[in-house]
């Protein structure tokens, strides 16, 4: 793979997750300071919680890595796929573990991208897509936090 293209793809993956970004909070930045209780709360009926979104993002980083380099299905550390259940009880320790899982899945994906020898159009699209997926869900989390926090303020007044 062309070193410049590899560098660009790694930059996109990192900018969506935890590097300085022009678009505002990254996925990792959007969950910084979120408590387990807040992460587990749904912003509305039929809406995903911040915790579910974080697990969803971790799961798709795992899937993208597996599609890039292979690996057996069903090796994701948590039971389920796509939209995983929040653990019960939703403790701070469990939230911390799942945030660490998200970071570990990001590192693993990043290593896979860095180690690619060839880049097909399908792989290029997958890598760019997972970066955009992070940015989309970072925005979703920002909106969920705004809704949850405005409700909390309204209850206090």
GROMACS .gro file of C-alpha atoms in nm:
model
  157
    1UNK     CA    1   0.000   0.000   0.000
    2UNK     CA    2   0.113   0.351  -0.075
    3UNK     CA    3   0.258   0.504   0.248
    4UNK     CA    4   0.076   0.834   0.190
    5UNK     CA    5  -0.258   0.659   0.155
    6UNK     CA    6  -0.189   0.447   0.464
    7UNK     CA    7  -0.107   0.764   0.658
    8UNK     CA    8  -0.426   0.934   0.537
    9UNK     CA    9  -0.645   0.637   0.628
   10UNK     CA   10  -0.487   0.610   0.973
   11UNK     CA   11  -0.542   0.982   1.020
   12UNK     CA   12  -0.912   0.946   0.932
   13UNK     CA   13  -0.956   0.655   1.171
   14UNK     CA   14  -0.781   0.844   1.451
   15UNK     CA   15  -0.956   1.176   1.388
   16UNK     CA   16  -1.295   1.012   1.418
   17UNK     CA   17  -1.200   0.839   1.741
   18UNK     CA   18  -0.963   1.039   1.960
   19UNK     CA   19  -0.734   1.284   1.780
   20UNK     CA   20  -0.790   1.658   1.742
   21UNK     CA   21  -1.065   1.710   1.489
   22UNK     CA   22  -1.214   2.010   1.315
   23UNK     CA   23  -1.565   1.865   1.338
   24UNK     CA   24  -1.592   1.882   1.716
   25UNK     CA   25  -1.586   1.603   1.972
   26UNK     CA   26  -1.455   1.268   1.863
   27UNK     CA   27  -1.619   0.943   1.966
   28UNK     CA   28  -1.382   0.905   2.261
   29UNK     CA   29  -1.420   1.271   2.350
   30UNK     CA   30  -1.798   1.249   2.343
   31UNK     CA   31  -1.803   0.989   2.621
   32UNK     CA   32  -1.543   1.161   2.839
   33UNK     CA   33  -1.699   1.260   3.170
   34UNK     CA   34  -2.015   1.055   3.114
   35UNK     CA   35  -2.111   0.860   3.426
   36UNK     CA   36  -2.231   0.500   3.415
   37UNK     CA   37  -2.580   0.612   3.520
   38UNK     CA   38  -2.596   0.873   3.245
   39UNK     CA   39  -2.450   0.630   2.988
   40UNK     CA   40  -2.714   0.369   3.069
   41UNK     CA   41  -3.010   0.609   3.046
   42UNK     CA   42  -3.205   0.632   2.720
   43UNK     CA   43  -3.264   0.986   2.591
   44UNK     CA   44  -3.613   0.886   2.476
   45UNK     CA   45  -3.841   0.593   2.414
   46UNK     CA   46  -3.696   0.369   2.146
   47UNK     CA   47  -3.363   0.556   2.148
   48UNK     CA   48  -3.026   0.399   2.220
   49UNK     CA   49  -2.835   0.488   2.533
   50UNK     CA   50  -2.483   0.628   2.519
   51UNK     CA   51  -2.358   0.295   2.655
   52UNK     CA   52  -2.532   0.102   2.377
   53UNK     CA   53  -2.384   0.338   2.118
   54UNK     CA   54  -2.033   0.289   2.261
   55UNK     CA   55  -2.071  -0.090   2.249
   56UNK     CA   56  -2.215  -0.067   1.897
   57UNK     CA   57  -1.911   0.132   1.783
   58UNK     CA   58  -1.675  -0.118   1.949
   59UNK     CA   59  -1.853  -0.407   1.780
   60UNK     CA   60  -1.826  -0.251   1.433
   61UNK     CA   61  -1.457  -0.170   1.484
   62UNK     CA   62  -1.414  -0.541   1.561
   63UNK     CA   63  -1.611  -0.636   1.247
   64UNK     CA   64  -1.412  -0.394   1.028
   65UNK     CA   65  -1.082  -0.532   1.160
   66UNK     CA   66  -1.200  -0.888   1.101
   67UNK     CA   67  -1.303  -0.801   0.745
   68UNK     CA   68  -0.963  -0.642   0.679
   69UNK     CA   69  -0.742  -0.920   0.814
   70UNK     CA   70  -0.959  -1.221   0.876
   71UNK     CA   71  -1.039  -1.383   1.204
   72UNK     CA   72  -1.315  -1.601   1.328
   73UNK     CA   73  -1.668  -1.478   1.377
   74UNK     CA   74  -1.799  -1.474   1.728
   75UNK     CA   75  -1.471  -1.366   1.886
   76UNK     CA   76  -1.607  -1.032   2.010
   77UNK     CA   77  -1.550  -1.017   2.389
   78UNK     CA   78  -1.916  -0.943   2.468
   79UNK     CA   79  -2.221  -1.155   2.392
   80UNK     CA   80  -2.434  -1.029   2.107
   81UNK     CA   81  -2.380  -0.828   1.794
   82UNK     CA   82  -2.454  -0.484   1.655
   83UNK     CA   83  -2.663  -0.342   1.943
   84UNK     CA   84  -2.548  -0.508   2.263
   85UNK     CA   85  -2.723  -0.497   2.598
   86UNK     CA   86  -2.602  -0.272   2.875
   87UNK     CA   87  -2.486  -0.486   3.168
   88UNK     CA   88  -2.714  -0.513   3.465
   89UNK     CA   89  -2.639  -0.363   3.703
   90UNK     CA   90  -2.489  -0.074   3.507
   91UNK     CA   91  -2.200  -0.004   3.743
   92UNK     CA   92  -1.915   0.243   3.703
   93UNK     CA   93  -1.672  -0.052   3.683
   94UNK     CA   94  -1.873  -0.210   3.400
   95UNK     CA   95  -1.888   0.124   3.215
   96UNK     CA   96  -1.514   0.164   3.252
   97UNK     CA   97  -1.458  -0.188   3.115
   98UNK     CA   98  -1.676  -0.119   2.813
   99UNK     CA   99  -1.505   0.215   2.744
  100UNK     CA  100  -1.173   0.027   2.761
  101UNK     CA  101  -1.319  -0.236   2.522
  102UNK     CA  102  -1.402   0.042   2.277
  103UNK     CA  103  -1.045   0.176   2.300
  104UNK     CA  104  -0.898  -0.174   2.259
  105UNK     CA  105  -1.112  -0.236   1.951
  106UNK     CA  106  -0.991   0.095   1.809
  107UNK     CA  107  -0.625   0.005   1.870
  108UNK     CA  108  -0.677  -0.336   1.710
  109UNK     CA  109  -0.845  -0.181   1.405
  110UNK     CA  110  -0.567   0.076   1.376
  111UNK     CA  111  -0.301  -0.197   1.389
  112UNK     CA  112  -0.486  -0.385   1.114
  113UNK     CA  113  -0.495  -0.078   0.891
  114UNK     CA  114  -0.126  -0.006   0.957
  115UNK     CA  115  -0.035  -0.365   0.870
  116UNK     CA  116  -0.219  -0.390   0.539
  117UNK     CA  117   0.004  -0.466   0.241
  118UNK     CA  118  -0.260  -0.413  -0.024
  119UNK     CA  119  -0.551  -0.177  -0.040
  120UNK     CA  120  -0.851  -0.272  -0.250
  121UNK     CA  121  -1.137  -0.032  -0.318
  122UNK     CA  122  -1.348  -0.239  -0.078
  123UNK     CA  123  -1.092  -0.207   0.201
  124UNK     CA  124  -1.052   0.167   0.139
  125UNK     CA  125  -1.428   0.214   0.161
  126UNK     CA  126  -1.448   0.006   0.480
  127UNK     CA  127  -1.173   0.204   0.653
  128UNK     CA  128  -1.319   0.542   0.556
  129UNK     CA  129  -1.664   0.416   0.653
  130UNK     CA  130  -1.562   0.313   1.004
  131UNK     CA  131  -1.409   0.658   1.057
  132UNK     CA  132  -1.735   0.821   0.947
  133UNK     CA  133  -1.927   0.580   1.171
  134UNK     CA  134  -1.733   0.711   1.472
  135UNK     CA  135  -1.806   1.074   1.382
  136UNK     CA  136  -2.176   1.000   1.330
  137UNK     CA  137  -2.208   0.833   1.668
  138UNK     CA  138  -2.003   1.105   1.840
  139UNK     CA  139  -2.267   1.352   1.724
  140UNK     CA  140  -2.545   1.121   1.835
  141UNK     CA  141  -2.388   1.096   2.181
  142UNK     CA  142  -2.353   1.475   2.202
  143UNK     CA  143  -2.725   1.511   2.130
  144UNK     CA  144  -2.815   1.238   2.381
  145UNK     CA  145  -2.609   1.414   2.650
  146UNK     CA  146  -2.782   1.743   2.578
  147UNK     CA  147  -3.126   1.580   2.609
  148UNK     CA  148  -3.038   1.387   2.925
  149UNK     CA  149  -2.876   1.686   3.094
  150UNK     CA  150  -3.157   1.927   3.006
  151UNK     CA  151  -3.410   1.684   3.157
  152UNK     CA  152  -3.198   1.659   3.471
  153UNK     CA  153  -3.180   2.040   3.499
  154UNK     CA  154  -3.556   2.065   3.449
  155UNK     CA  155  -3.619   1.817   3.733
  156UNK     CA  156  -3.392   2.018   3.963
  157UNK     CA  157  -3.586   2.341   3.907
   0.00000   0.00000   0.00000
